[in-house]
PDB file of C-alpha atoms in Angstrom:
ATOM      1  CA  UNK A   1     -24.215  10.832  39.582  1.00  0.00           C
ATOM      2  CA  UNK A   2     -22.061   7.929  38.612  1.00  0.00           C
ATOM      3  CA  UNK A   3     -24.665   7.298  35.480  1.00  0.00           C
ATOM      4  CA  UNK A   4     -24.194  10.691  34.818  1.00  0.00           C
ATOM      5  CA  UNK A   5     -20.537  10.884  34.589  1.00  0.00           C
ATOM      6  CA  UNK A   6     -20.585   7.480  32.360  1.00  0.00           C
ATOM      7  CA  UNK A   7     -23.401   9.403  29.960  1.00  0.00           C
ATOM      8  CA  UNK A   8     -21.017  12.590  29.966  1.00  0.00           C
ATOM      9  CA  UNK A   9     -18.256  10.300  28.794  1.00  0.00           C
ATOM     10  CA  UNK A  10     -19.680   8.555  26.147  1.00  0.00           C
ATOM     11  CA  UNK A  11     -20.700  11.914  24.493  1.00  0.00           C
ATOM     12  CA  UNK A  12     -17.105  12.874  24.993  1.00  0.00           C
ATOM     13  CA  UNK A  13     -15.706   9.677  23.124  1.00  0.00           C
ATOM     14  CA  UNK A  14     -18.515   9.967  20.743  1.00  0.00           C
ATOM     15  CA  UNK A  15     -18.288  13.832  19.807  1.00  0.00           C
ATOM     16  CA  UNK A  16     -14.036  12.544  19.571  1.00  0.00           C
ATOM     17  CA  UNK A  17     -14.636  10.162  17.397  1.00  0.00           C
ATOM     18  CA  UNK A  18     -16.683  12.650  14.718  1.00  0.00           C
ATOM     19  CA  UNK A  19     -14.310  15.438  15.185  1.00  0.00           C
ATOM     20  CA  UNK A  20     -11.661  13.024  13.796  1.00  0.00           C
ATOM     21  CA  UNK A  21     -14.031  11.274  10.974  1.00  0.00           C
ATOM     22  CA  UNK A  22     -14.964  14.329   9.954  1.00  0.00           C
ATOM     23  CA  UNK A  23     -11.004  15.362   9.899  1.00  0.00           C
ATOM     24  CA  UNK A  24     -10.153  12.148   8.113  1.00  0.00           C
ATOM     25  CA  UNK A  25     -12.816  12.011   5.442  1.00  0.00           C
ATOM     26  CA  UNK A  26     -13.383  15.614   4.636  1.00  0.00           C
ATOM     27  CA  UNK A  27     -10.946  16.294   2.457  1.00  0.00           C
ATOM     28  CA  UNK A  28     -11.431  13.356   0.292  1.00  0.00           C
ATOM     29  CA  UNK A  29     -15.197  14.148   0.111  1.00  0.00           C
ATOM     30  CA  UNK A  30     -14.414  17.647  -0.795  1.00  0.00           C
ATOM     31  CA  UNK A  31     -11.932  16.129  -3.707  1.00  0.00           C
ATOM     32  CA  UNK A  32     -14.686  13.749  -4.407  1.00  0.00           C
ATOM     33  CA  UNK A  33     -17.100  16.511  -5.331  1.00  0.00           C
ATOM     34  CA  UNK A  34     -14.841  18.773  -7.204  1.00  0.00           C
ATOM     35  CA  UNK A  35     -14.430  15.490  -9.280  1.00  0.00           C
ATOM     36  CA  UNK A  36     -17.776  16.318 -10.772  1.00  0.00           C
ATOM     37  CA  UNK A  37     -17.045  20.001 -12.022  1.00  0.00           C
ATOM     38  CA  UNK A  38     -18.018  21.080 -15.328  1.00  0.00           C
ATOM     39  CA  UNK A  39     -15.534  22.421 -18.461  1.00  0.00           C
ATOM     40  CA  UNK A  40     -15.633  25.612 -16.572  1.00  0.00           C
ATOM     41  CA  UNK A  41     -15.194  24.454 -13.459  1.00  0.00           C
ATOM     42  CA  UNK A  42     -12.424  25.227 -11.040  1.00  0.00           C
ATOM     43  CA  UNK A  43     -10.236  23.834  -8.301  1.00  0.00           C
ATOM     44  CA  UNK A  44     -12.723  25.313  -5.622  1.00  0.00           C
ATOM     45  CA  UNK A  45     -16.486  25.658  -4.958  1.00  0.00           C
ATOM     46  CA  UNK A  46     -18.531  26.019  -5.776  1.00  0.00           C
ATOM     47  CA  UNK A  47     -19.587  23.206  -8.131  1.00  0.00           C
ATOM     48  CA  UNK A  48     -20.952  24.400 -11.202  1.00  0.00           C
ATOM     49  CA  UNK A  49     -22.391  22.170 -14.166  1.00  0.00           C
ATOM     50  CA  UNK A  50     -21.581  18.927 -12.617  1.00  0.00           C
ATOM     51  CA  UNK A  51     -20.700  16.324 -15.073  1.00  0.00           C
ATOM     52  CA  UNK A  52     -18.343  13.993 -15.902  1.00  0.00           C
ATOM     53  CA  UNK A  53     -15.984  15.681 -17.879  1.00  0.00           C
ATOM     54  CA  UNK A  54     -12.536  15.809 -15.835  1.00  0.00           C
ATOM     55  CA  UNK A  55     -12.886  11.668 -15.978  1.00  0.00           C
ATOM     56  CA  UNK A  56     -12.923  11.780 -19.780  1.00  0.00           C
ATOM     57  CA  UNK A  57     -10.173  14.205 -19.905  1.00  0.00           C
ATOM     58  CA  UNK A  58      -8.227  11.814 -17.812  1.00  0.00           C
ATOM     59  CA  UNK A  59      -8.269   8.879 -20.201  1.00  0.00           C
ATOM     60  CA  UNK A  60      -7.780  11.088 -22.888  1.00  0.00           C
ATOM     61  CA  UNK A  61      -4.595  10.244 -25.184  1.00  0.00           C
ATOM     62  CA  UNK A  62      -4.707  13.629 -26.813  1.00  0.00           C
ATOM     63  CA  UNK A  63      -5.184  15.567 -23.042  1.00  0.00           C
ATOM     64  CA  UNK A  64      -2.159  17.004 -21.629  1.00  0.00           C
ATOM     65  CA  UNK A  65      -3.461  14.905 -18.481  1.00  0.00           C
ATOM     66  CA  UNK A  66      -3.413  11.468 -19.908  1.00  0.00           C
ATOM     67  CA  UNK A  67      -2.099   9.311 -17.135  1.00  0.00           C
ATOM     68  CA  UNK A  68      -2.776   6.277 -18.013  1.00  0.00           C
ATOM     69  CA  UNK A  69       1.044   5.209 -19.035  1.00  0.00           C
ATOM     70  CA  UNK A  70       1.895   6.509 -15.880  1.00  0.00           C
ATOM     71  CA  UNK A  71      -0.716   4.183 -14.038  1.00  0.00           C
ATOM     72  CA  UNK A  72       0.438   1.130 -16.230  1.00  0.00           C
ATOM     73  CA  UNK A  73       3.672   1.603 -14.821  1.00  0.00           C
ATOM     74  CA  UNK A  74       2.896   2.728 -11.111  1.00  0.00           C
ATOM     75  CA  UNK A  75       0.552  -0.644 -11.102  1.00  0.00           C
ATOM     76  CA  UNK A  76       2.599  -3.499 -12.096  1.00  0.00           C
ATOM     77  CA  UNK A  77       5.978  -1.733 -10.548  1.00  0.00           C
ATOM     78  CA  UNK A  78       3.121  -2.044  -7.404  1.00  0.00           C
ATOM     79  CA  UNK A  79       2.324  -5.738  -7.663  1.00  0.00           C
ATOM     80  CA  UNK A  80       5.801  -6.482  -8.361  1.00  0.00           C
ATOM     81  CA  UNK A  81       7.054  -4.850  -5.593  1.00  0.00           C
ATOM     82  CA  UNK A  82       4.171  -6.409  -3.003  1.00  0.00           C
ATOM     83  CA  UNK A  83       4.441  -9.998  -4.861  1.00  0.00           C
ATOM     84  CA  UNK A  84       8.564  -9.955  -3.557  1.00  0.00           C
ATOM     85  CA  UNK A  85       7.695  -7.808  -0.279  1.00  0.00           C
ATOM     86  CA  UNK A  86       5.271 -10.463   0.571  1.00  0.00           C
ATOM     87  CA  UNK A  87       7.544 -13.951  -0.211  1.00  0.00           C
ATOM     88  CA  UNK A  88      10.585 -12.061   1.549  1.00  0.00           C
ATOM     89  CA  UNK A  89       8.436 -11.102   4.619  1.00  0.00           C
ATOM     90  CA  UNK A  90       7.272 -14.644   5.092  1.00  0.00           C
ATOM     91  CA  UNK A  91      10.760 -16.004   4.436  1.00  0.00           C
ATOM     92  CA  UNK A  92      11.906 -13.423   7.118  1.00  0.00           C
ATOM     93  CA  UNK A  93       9.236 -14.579   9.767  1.00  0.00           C
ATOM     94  CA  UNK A  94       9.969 -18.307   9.748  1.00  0.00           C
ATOM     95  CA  UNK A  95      13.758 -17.454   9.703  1.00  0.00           C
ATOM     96  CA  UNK A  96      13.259 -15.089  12.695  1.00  0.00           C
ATOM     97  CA  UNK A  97      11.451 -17.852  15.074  1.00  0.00           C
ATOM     98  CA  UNK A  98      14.844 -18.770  16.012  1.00  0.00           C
ATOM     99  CA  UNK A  99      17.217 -16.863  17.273  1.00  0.00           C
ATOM    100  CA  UNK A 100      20.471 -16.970  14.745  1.00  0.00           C
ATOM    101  CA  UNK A 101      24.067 -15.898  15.208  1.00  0.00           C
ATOM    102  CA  UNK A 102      23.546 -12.119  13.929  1.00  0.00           C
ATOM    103  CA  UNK A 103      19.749 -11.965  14.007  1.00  0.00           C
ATOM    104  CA  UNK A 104      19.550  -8.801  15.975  1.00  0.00           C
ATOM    105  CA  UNK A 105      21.990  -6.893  13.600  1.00  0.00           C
ATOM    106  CA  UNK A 106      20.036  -8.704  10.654  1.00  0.00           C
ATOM    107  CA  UNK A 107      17.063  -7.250  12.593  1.00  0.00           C
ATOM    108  CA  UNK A 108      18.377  -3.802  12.716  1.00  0.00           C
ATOM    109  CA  UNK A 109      19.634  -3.371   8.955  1.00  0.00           C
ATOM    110  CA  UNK A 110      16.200  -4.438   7.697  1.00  0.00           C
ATOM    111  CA  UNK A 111      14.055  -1.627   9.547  1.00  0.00           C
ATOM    112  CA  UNK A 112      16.800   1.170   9.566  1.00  0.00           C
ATOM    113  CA  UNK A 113      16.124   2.328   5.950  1.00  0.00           C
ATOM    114  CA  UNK A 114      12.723   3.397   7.620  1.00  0.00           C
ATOM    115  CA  UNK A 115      14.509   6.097   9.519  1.00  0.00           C
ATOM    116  CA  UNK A 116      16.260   7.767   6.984  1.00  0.00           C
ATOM    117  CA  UNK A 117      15.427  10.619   5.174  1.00  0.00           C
ATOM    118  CA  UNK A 118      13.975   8.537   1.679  1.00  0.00           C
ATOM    119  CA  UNK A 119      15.500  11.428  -0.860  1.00  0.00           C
ATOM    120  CA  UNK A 120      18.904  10.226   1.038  1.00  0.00           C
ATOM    121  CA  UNK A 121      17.852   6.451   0.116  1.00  0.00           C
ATOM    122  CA  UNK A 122      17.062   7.472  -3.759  1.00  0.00           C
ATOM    123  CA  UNK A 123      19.805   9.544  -3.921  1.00  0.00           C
ATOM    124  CA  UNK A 124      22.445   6.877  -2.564  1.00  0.00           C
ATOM    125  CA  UNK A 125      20.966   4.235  -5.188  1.00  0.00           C
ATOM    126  CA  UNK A 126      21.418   6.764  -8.181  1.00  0.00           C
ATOM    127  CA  UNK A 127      24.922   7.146  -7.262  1.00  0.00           C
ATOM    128  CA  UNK A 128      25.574   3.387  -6.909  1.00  0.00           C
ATOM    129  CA  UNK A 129      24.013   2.883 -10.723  1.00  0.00           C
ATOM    130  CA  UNK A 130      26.276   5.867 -11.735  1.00  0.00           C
ATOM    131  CA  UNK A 131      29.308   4.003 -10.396  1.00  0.00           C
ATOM    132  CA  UNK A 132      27.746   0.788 -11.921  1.00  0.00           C
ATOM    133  CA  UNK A 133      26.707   2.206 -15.371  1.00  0.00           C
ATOM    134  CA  UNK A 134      23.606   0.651 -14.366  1.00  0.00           C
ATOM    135  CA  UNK A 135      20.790   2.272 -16.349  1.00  0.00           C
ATOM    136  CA  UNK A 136      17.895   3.775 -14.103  1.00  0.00           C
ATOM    137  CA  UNK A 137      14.480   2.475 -14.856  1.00  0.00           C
ATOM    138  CA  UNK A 138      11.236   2.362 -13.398  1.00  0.00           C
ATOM    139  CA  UNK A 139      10.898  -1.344 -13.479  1.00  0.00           C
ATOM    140  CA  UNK A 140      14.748  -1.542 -12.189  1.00  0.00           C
ATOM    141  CA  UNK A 141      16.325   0.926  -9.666  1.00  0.00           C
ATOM    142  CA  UNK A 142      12.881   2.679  -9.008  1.00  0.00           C
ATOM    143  CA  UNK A 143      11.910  -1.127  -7.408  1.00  0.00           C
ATOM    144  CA  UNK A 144      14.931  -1.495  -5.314  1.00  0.00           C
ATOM    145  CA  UNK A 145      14.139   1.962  -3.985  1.00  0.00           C
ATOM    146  CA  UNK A 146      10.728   0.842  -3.603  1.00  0.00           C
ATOM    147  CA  UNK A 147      11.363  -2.098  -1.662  1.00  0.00           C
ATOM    148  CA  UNK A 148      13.723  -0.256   0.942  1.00  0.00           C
ATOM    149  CA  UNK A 149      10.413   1.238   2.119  1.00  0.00           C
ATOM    150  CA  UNK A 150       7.918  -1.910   1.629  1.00  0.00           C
ATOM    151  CA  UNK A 151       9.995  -4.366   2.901  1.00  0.00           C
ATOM    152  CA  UNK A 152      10.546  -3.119   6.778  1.00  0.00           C
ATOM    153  CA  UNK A 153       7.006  -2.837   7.190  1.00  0.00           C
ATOM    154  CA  UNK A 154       6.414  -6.087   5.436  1.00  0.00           C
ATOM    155  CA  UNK A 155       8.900  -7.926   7.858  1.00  0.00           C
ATOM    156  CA  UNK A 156       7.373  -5.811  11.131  1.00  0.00           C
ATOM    157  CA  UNK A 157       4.070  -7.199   9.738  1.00  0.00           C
ATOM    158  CA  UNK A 158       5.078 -10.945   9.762  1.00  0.00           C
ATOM    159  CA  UNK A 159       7.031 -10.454  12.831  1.00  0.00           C
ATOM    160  CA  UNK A 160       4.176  -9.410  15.209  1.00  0.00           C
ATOM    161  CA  UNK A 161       2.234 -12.349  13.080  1.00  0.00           C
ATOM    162  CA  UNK A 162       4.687 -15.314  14.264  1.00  0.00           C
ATOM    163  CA  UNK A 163       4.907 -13.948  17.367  1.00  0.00           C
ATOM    164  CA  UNK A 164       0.882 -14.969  18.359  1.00  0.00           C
ATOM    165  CA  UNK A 165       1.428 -18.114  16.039  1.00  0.00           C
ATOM    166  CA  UNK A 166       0.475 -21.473  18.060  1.00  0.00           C
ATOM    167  CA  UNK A 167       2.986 -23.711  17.331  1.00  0.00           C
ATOM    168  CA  UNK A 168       1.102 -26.855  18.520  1.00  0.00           C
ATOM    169  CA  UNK A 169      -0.620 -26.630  15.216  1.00  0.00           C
ATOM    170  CA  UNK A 170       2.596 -27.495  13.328  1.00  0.00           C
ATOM    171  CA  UNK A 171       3.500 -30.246  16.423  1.00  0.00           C
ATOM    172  CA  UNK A 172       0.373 -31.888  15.875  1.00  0.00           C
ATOM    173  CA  UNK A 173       0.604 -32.317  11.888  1.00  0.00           C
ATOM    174  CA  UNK A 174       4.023 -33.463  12.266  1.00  0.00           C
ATOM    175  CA  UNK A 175       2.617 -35.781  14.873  1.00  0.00           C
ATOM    176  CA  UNK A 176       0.285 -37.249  11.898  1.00  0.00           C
ATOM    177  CA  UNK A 177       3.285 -37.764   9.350  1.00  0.00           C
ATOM    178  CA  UNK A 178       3.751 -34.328   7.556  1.00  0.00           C
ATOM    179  CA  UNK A 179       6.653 -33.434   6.364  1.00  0.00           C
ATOM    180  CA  UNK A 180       8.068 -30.023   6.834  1.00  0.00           C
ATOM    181  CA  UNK A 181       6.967 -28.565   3.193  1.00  0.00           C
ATOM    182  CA  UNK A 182       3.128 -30.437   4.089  1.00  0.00           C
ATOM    183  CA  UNK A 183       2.982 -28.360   7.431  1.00  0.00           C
ATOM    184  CA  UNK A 184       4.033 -24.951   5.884  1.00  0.00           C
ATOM    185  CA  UNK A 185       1.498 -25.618   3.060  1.00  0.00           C
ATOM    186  CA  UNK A 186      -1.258 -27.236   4.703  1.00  0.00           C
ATOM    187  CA  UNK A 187      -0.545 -25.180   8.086  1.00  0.00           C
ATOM    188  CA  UNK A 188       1.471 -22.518   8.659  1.00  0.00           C
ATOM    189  CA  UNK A 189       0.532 -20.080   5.577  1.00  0.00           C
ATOM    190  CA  UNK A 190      -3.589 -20.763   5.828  1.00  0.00           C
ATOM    191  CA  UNK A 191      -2.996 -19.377   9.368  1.00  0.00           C
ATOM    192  CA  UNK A 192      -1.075 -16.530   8.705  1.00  0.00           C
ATOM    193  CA  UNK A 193      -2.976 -15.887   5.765  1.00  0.00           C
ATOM    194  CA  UNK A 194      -4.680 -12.551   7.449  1.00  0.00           C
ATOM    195  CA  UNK A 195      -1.141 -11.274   7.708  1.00  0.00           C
ATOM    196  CA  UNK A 196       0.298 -12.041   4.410  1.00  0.00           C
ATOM    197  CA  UNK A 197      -2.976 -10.947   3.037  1.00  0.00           C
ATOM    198  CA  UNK A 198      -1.926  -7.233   4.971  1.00  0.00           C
ATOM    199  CA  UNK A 199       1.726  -7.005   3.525  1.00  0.00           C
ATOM    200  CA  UNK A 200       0.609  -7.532  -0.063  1.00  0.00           C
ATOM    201  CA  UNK A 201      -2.304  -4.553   0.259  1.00  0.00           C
ATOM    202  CA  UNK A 202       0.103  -2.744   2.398  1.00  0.00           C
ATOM    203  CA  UNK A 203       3.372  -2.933   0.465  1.00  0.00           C
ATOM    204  CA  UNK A 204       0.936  -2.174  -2.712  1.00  0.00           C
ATOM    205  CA  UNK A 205      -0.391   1.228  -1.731  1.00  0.00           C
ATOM    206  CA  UNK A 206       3.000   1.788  -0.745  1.00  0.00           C
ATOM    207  CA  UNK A 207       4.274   1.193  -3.572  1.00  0.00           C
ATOM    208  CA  UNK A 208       1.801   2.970  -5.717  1.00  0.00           C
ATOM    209  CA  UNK A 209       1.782   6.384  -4.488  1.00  0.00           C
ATOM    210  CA  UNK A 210       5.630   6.670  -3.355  1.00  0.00           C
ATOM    211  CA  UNK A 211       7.783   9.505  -4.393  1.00  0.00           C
ATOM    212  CA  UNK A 212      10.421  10.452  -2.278  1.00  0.00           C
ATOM    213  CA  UNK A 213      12.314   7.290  -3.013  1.00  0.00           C
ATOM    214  CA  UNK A 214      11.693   6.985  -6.627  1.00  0.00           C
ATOM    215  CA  UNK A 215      12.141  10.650  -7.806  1.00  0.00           C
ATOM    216  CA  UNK A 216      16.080  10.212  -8.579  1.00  0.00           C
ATOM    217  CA  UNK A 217      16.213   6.470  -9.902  1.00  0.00           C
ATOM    218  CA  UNK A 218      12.989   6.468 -12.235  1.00  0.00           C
ATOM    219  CA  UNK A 219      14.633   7.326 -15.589  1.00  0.00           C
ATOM    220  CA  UNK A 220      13.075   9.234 -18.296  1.00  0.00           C
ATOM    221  CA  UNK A 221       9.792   7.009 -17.711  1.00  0.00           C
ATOM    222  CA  UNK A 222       7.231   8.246 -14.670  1.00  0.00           C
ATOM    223  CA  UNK A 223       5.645   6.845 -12.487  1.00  0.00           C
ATOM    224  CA  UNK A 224       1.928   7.896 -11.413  1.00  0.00           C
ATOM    225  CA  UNK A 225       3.217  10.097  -8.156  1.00  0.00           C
ATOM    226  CA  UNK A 226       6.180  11.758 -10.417  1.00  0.00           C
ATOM    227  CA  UNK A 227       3.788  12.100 -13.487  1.00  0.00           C
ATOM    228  CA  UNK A 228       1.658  13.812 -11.167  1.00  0.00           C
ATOM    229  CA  UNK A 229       3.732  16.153  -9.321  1.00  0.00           C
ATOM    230  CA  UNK A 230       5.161  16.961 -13.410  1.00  0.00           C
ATOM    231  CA  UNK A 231       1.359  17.554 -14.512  1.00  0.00           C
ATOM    232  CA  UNK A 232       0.705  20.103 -11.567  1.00  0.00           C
ATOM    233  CA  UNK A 233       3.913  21.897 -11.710  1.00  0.00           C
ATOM    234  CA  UNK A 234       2.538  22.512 -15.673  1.00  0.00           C
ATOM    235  CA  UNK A 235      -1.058  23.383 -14.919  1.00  0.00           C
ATOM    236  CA  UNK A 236      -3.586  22.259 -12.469  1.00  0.00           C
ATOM    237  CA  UNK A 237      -7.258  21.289 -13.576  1.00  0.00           C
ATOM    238  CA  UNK A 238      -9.874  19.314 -11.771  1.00  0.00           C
ATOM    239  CA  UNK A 239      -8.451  16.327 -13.684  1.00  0.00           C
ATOM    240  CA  UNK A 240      -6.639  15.802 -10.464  1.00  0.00           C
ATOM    241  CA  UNK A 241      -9.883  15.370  -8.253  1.00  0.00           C
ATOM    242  CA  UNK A 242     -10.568  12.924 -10.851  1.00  0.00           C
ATOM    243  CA  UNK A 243      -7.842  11.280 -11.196  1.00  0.00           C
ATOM    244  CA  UNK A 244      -7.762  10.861  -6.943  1.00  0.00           C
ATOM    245  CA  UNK A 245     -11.257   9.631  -6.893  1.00  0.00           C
ATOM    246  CA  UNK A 246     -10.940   6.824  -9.015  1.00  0.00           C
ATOM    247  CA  UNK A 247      -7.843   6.090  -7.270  1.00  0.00           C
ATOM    248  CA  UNK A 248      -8.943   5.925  -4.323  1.00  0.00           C
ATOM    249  CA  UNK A 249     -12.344   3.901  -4.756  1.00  0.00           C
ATOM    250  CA  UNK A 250      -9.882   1.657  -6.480  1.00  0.00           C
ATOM    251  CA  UNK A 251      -7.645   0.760  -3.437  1.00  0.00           C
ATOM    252  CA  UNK A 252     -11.304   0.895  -1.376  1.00  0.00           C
ATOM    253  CA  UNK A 253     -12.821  -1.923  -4.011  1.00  0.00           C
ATOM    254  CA  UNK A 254      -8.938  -3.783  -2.946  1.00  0.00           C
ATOM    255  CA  UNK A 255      -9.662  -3.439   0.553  1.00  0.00           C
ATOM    256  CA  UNK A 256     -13.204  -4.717   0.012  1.00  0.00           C
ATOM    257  CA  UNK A 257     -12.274  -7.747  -2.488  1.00  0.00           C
ATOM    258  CA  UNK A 258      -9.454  -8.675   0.206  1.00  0.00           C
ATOM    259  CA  UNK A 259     -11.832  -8.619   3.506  1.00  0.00           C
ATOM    260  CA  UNK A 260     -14.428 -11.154   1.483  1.00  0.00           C
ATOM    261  CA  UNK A 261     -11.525 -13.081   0.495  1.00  0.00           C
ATOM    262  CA  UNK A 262     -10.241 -13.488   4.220  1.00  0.00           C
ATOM    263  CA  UNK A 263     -13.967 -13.963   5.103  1.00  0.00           C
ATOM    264  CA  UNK A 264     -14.647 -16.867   2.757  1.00  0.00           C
ATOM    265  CA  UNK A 265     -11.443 -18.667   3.793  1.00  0.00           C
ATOM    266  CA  UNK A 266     -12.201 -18.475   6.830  1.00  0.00           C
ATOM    267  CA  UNK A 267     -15.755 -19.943   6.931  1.00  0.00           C
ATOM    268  CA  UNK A 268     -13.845 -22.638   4.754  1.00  0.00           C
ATOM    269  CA  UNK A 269     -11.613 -23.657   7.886  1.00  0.00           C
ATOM    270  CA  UNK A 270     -14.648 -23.446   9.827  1.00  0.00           C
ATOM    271  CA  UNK A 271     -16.889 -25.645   7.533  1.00  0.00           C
ATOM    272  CA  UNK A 272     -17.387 -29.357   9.130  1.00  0.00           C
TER     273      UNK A 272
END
């Protein structure tokens, strides 16, 4: 009876876990396939003349769907916005080992932009560059709005990082002779690596598809998300699918590149 039960149970976790693979990945399979539609395709199935037509319309400068200024800018506002998400959050970590007159309320201010309502964030910064005269750009108020969003997670990230950190590793390299800079270089960052290796892909994606935040403070330029939402409130063609396919096998090949990264380092610290 008691194998039973245990049999039962595992065919309960198991028949969970498709229910919610099959919840998670259908609808990007179903946008993956619709990719493939022909000229006279549609938004729906079924498919009919697959081919690869809605990809070429995407890169196409005289389509009404060419995206790929809005990309240019949605990509390095992206790596911009991880490259100072990432230094901050590690700045953040070491400072918050310690506890510091105002550290809590420090604390507090960081992560509070994550509960409120991001059109109030982007609309509060597009008032502030009204009072300002401060110009609103993609690559200038659109990344301050950004970062209110990246940067909470970032220092969360970092946070839970230090918190499992052994400090005997830094003890004993100061116990050999190295100086403070020598022990964050040769030490502290190869360890948390993993970690700042999660707030750069994390504050990325983040970056890259986000909205809310820079709808108000973008300027006359879009970026990929506000190009987007333009493009379907215009017309909608499979060029979408498309366009979400090859974005999304893009942050997959990320993910990938990242995990062999981690992986190589690793076997490097491990090498004799």
């Amino acid at each position: 009876m008691a194998a039973a039960r245990v049999t039962m149970a595992a065919k309960g976790r198991n028949a969970v876990f498709v229910v919610f693979s099959i919840f998670l990945y259908a609808p990007f399979l179903a946008i993956f396939i619709l990719a493939f539609q022909g000229p006279q395709g549609g938004l729906n199935f079924p498919l009919r003349d697959p081919s690869l037509h809605w990809f070429h319309d995407l890169i196409d400068p005289r389509s009404l769907s060419d995206f790929r200024p809005a990309i240019g800018r949605s990509v390095i506002l992206a790596l911009v916005a991880s490259a100072i998400t990432t230094i901050v959050s590690l700045a953040a970590g070491l400072a918050f080992r310690r506890r510091f007159t105002g550290s809590a309320t420090l604390f507090y201010l960081t992560i509070g932009s994550l509960v409120v309502p991001s059109s109030l964030v982007s609309i509060g910064i597009g008032i502030i560059c009204s009072m300002l005269g401060i110009q609103m750009t993609w690559w200038g108020s659109a990344l301050g709005a950004q970062l209110t969003w990246t940067l909470p997670f970032g220092v969360l990230i970092m946070l839970a990082v230090f918190s499992h950190f052994d400090r005997s590793l830094e003890e004993a390299a100061r116990d050999l002779g190295a100086n403070r800079w020598q022990v964050l270089r040769h030490v502290t960052i190869p360890v948390v690596a993993p970690g700042l290796f999660a707030v750069a892909l994390l504050s990325f994606m983040l970056s890259y598809d986000e909205f809310a935040r820079t709808a108000v403070v973008a300027g006359s330029e879009n970026t990929l998300p506000l190009e987007l939402f333009a493009f379907m409130s215009l017309s909608v063609s499979p060029t979408i699918y498309a366009l979400g396919t090859v974005t999304t096998l893009l942050s997959i090949g990320a993910l990938v590149i990242a995990t062999a990264v981690l992986i190589r380092s690793a076997n490097r610290r491990r090498a004799p």
